[in-house]
Coordinates of C-alpha atoms in Angstrom, one line a residue:
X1 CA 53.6 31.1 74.6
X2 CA 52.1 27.5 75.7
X3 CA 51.9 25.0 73.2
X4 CA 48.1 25.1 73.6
X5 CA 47.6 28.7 73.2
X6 CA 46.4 29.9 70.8
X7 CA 48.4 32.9 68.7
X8 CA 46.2 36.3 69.2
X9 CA 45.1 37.9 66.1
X10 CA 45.5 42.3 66.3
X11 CA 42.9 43.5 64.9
X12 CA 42.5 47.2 64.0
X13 CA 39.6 49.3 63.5
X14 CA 38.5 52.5 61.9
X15 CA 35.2 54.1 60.4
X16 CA 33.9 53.1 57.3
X17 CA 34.7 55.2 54.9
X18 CA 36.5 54.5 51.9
X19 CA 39.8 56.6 52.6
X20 CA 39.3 55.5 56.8
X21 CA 39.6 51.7 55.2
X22 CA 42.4 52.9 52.9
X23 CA 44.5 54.2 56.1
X24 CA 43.7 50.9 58.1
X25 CA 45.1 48.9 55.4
X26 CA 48.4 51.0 54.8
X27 CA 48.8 50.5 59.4
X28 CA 47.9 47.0 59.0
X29 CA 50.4 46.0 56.0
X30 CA 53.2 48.1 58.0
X31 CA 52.3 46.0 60.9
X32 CA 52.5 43.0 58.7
X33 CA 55.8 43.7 57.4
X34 CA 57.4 44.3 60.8
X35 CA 56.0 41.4 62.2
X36 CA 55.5 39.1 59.8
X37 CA 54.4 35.9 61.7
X38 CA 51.6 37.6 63.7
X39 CA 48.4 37.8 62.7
X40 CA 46.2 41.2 62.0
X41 CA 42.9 41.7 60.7
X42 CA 40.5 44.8 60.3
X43 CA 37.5 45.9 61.3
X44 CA 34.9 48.7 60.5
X45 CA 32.3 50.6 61.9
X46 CA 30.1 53.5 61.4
X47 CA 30.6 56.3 63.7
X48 CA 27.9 59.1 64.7
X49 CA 29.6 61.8 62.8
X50 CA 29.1 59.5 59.8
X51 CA 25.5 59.5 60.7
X52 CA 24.7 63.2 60.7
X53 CA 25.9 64.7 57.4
X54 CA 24.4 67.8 57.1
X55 CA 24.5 69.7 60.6
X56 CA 28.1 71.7 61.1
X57 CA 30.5 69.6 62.4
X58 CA 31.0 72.1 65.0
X59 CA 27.2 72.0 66.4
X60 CA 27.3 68.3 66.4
X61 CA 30.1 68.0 69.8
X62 CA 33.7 68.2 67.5
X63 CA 35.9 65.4 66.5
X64 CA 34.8 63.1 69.4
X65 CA 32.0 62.1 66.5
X66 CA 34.7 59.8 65.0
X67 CA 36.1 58.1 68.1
X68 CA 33.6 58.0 70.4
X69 CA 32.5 53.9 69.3
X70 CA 35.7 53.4 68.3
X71 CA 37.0 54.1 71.4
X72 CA 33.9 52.0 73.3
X73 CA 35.2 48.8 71.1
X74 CA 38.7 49.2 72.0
X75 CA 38.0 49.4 75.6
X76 CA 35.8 46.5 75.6
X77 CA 38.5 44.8 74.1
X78 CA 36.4 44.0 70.8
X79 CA 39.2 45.4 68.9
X80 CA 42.7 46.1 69.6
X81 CA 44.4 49.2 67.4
X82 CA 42.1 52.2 66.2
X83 CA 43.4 53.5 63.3
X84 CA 42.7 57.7 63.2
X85 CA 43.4 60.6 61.3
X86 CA 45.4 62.4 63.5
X87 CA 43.5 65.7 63.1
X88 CA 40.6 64.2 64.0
X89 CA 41.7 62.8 67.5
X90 CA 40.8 65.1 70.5
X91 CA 43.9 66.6 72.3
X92 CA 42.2 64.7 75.6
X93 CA 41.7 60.6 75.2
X94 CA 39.8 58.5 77.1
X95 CA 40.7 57.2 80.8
X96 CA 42.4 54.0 79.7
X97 CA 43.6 54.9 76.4
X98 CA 46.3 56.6 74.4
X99 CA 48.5 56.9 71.2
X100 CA 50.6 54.1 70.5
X101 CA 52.2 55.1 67.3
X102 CA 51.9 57.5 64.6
X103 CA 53.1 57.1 61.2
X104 CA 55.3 59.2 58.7
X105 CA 53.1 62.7 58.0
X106 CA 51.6 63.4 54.3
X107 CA 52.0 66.6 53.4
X108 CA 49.8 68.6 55.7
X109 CA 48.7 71.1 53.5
X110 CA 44.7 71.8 52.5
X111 CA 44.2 71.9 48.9
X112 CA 41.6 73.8 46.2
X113 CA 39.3 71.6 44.3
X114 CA 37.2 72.7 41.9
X115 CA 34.1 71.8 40.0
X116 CA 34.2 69.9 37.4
X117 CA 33.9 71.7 34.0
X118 CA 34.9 75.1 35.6
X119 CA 38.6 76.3 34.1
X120 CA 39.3 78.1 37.2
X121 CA 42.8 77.0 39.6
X122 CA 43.4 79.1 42.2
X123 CA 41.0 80.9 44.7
X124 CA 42.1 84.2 43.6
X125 CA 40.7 83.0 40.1
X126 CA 36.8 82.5 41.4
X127 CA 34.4 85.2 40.5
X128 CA 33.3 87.8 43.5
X129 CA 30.2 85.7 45.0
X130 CA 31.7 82.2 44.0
X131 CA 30.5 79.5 47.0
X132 CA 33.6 77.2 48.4
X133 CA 32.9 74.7 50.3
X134 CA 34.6 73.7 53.4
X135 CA 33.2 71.9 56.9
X136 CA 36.2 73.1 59.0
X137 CA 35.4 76.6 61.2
X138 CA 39.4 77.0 60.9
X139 CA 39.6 77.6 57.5
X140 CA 36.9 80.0 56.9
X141 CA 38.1 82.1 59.6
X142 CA 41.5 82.4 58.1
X143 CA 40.5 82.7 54.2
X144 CA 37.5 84.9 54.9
X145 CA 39.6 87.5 55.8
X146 CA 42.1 87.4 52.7
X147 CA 38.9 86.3 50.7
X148 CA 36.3 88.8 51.5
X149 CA 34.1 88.3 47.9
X150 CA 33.7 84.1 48.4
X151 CA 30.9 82.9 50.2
X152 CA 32.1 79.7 52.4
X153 CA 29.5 77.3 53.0
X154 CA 29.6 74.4 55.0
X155 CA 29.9 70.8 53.5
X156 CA 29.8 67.7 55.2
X157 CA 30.4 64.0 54.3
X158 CA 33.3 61.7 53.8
X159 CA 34.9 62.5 50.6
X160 CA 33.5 60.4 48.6
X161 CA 30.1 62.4 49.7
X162 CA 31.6 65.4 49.2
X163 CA 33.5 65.3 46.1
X164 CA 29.9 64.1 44.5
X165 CA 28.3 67.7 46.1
X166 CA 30.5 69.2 44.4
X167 CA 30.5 68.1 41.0
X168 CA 26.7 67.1 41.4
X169 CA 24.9 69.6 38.3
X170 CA 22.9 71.4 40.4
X171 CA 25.4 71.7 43.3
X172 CA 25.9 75.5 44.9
X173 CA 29.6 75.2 44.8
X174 CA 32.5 76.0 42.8
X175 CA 35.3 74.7 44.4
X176 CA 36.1 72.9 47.5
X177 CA 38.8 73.2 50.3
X178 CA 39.9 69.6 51.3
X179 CA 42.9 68.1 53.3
X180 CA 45.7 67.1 50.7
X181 CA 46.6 63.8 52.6
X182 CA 43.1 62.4 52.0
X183 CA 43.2 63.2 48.5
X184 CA 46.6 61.6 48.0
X185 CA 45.3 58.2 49.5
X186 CA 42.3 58.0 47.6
X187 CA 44.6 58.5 44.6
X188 CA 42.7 62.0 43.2
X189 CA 45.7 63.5 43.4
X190 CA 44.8 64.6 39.5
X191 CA 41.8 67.0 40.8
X192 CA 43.3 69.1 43.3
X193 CA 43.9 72.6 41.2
X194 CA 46.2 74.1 44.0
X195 CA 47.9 73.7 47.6
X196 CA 46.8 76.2 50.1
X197 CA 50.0 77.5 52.1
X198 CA 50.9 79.5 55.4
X199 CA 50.2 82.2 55.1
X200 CA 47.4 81.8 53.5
X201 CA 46.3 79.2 55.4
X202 CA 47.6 77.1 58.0
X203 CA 47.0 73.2 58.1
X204 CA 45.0 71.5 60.9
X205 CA 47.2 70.0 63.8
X206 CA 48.7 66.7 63.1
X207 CA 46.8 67.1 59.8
X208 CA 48.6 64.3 57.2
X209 CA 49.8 62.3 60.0
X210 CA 48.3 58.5 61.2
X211 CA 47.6 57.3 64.6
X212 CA 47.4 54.6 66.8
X213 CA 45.2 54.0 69.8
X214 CA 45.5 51.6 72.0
X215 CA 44.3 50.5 75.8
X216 CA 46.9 51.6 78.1
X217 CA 47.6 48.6 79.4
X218 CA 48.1 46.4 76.2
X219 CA 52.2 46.5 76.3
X220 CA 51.9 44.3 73.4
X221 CA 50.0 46.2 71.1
X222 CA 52.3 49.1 72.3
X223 CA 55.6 47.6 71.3
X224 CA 54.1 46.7 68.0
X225 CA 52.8 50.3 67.1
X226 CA 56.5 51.7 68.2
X227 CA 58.0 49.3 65.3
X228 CA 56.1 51.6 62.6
X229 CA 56.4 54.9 64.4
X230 CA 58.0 57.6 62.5
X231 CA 59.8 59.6 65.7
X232 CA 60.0 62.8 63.8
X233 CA 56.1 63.1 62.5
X234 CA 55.5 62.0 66.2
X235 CA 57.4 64.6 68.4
X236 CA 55.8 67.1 65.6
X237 CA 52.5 66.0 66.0
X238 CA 53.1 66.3 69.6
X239 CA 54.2 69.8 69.8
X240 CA 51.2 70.9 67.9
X241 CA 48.7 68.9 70.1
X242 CA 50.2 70.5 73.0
X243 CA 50.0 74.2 72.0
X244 CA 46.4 73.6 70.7
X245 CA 45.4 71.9 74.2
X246 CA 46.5 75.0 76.1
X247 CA 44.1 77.3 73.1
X248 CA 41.4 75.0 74.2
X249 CA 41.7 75.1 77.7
X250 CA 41.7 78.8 77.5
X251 CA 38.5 78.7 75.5
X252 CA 37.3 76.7 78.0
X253 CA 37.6 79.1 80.5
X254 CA 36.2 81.8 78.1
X255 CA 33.0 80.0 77.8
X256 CA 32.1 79.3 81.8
X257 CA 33.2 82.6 82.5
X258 CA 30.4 84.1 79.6
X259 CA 28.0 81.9 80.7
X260 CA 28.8 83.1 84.2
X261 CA 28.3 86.4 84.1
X262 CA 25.9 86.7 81.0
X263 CA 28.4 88.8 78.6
X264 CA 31.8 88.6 76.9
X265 CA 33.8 90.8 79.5
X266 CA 36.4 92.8 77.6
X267 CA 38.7 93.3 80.3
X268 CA 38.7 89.7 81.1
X269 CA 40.6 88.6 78.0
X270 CA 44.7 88.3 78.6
X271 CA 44.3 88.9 82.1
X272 CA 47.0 86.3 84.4
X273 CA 45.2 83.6 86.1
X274 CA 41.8 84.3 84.0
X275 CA 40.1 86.3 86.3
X276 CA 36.8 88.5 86.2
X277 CA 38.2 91.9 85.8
X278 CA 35.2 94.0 86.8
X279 CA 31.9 92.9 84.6

């Protein structure tokens, strides 16, 4: 570096959330540690998914809701670092952009919370009818089946937002079904009632786990984010981004080929190559 230049300052960015500030600040001080004569800073913004609270999540155009600015910033070179929950990252980035670095995993598992005042722990404890909240279309397709008596609702919000739904006196639900990780960092360990395992339910992919994105062409920034990697959360994060890109692609494929021919075609489904088989 010239004598005249003048040292670059990293900054990272995230949504505004209290627990999305919480992770940027556990990247940042890892950053800080590894490097410490180099400067980082933070920044935070409010994304579109925290905009809309009350629609489905899965109405509103999926987890692109959380990166979308983000990712307009960090191109534009406004910020440097974007600092995501994993699960929340889409399995296809930006032109321009990828994953730098991902730090150790929380434990991935989802976790029961329940309503304040209510002595129940477990969701075979609720009473036929009880409402649980949840804003992820994965869950309630796995626990409605082993759960056929509970009513899932949908609940959006950070969790600040929806930890207040909940316990809120005239609030509709009894219990919640939340990411463990998230809990952990906001430190409410103390209100989580019980973990949800496989079978019962499986976790999100690279749920737990915190990334990294960066512009492709920032070596810098790229050589900093590999000091604080943690390879074995990373190559498992990868495998489980990889298997659900292939589920989505074949989704994909689903969808044009209903909207296509106008109805789901029975004989279409499993067929090598994805062909029409005859609607």
């Amino acid at each position: 570096m010239a004598a005249s230049e003048t040292p670059r300052t990293i900054t990272l960015a995230s949504r505004a959330s209290q627990l999305a500030q919480i992770q940027t600040n556990i990247v940042r001080d890892a950053l800080a540690k590894a490097f410490p004569s180099k400067t980082f800073a933070t920044s935070f913004m409010t994304t579109a998914g925290d905009h809309n609270q009350s629609q489905a999540l899965y109405l509103l155009g999926g987890k692109s809701l959380w990166t979308k600015e983000l990712e307009v910033a960090l191109k534009e070179g406004v910020v440097d670092m974007l600092v995501h929950s994993y699960k929340d990252v889409p399995t296809t980035l930006p032109e321009g952009c990828e994953i730098g670095g991902v730090l150790e995993r929380e434990d991935p598992v989802d976790s029961l919370v329940v309503k304040k005042g209510l002595e129940f722990k477990t969701l075979e404890d609720l009473p036929d009818g009880s409402v649980v909240g949840t804003s992820s279309v994965r869950r309630v397709a796995q626990l409605r089946r082993l759960f056929p008596k509970l009513v899932f609702l949908d609940v959006r919000g950070n969790l600040n937002t929806r930890m207040a739904k909940l316990d809120a006196p005239d609030s509709p639900y009894a219990a919640l079904i939340l990411a463990k990780a998230g809990l952990v960092r906001l430190g409410w360990g103390s209100r989580m009632t019980a973990d949800l395992h496989p079978p019962t339910l499986y976790h999100a992919v690279s749920q737990g786990a915190l990334a990294i994105e960066i512009r492709s062409d920032d070596t810098e920034a790229r050589e900093l984010c590999r000091s604080v990697t943690h390879w074995q959360t990373e190559w498992q994060c990868a495998a489980e981004r990889a298997c659900l890109r292939v589920l989505e692609d074949i989704e994909d494929h689903w969808v044009r080929h209903v909207a296509e021919c106008g109805a789901a075609c029975p004989a279409y489904v499993g067929r090598k190559g994805g062909e029409c088989a005859g609607c």
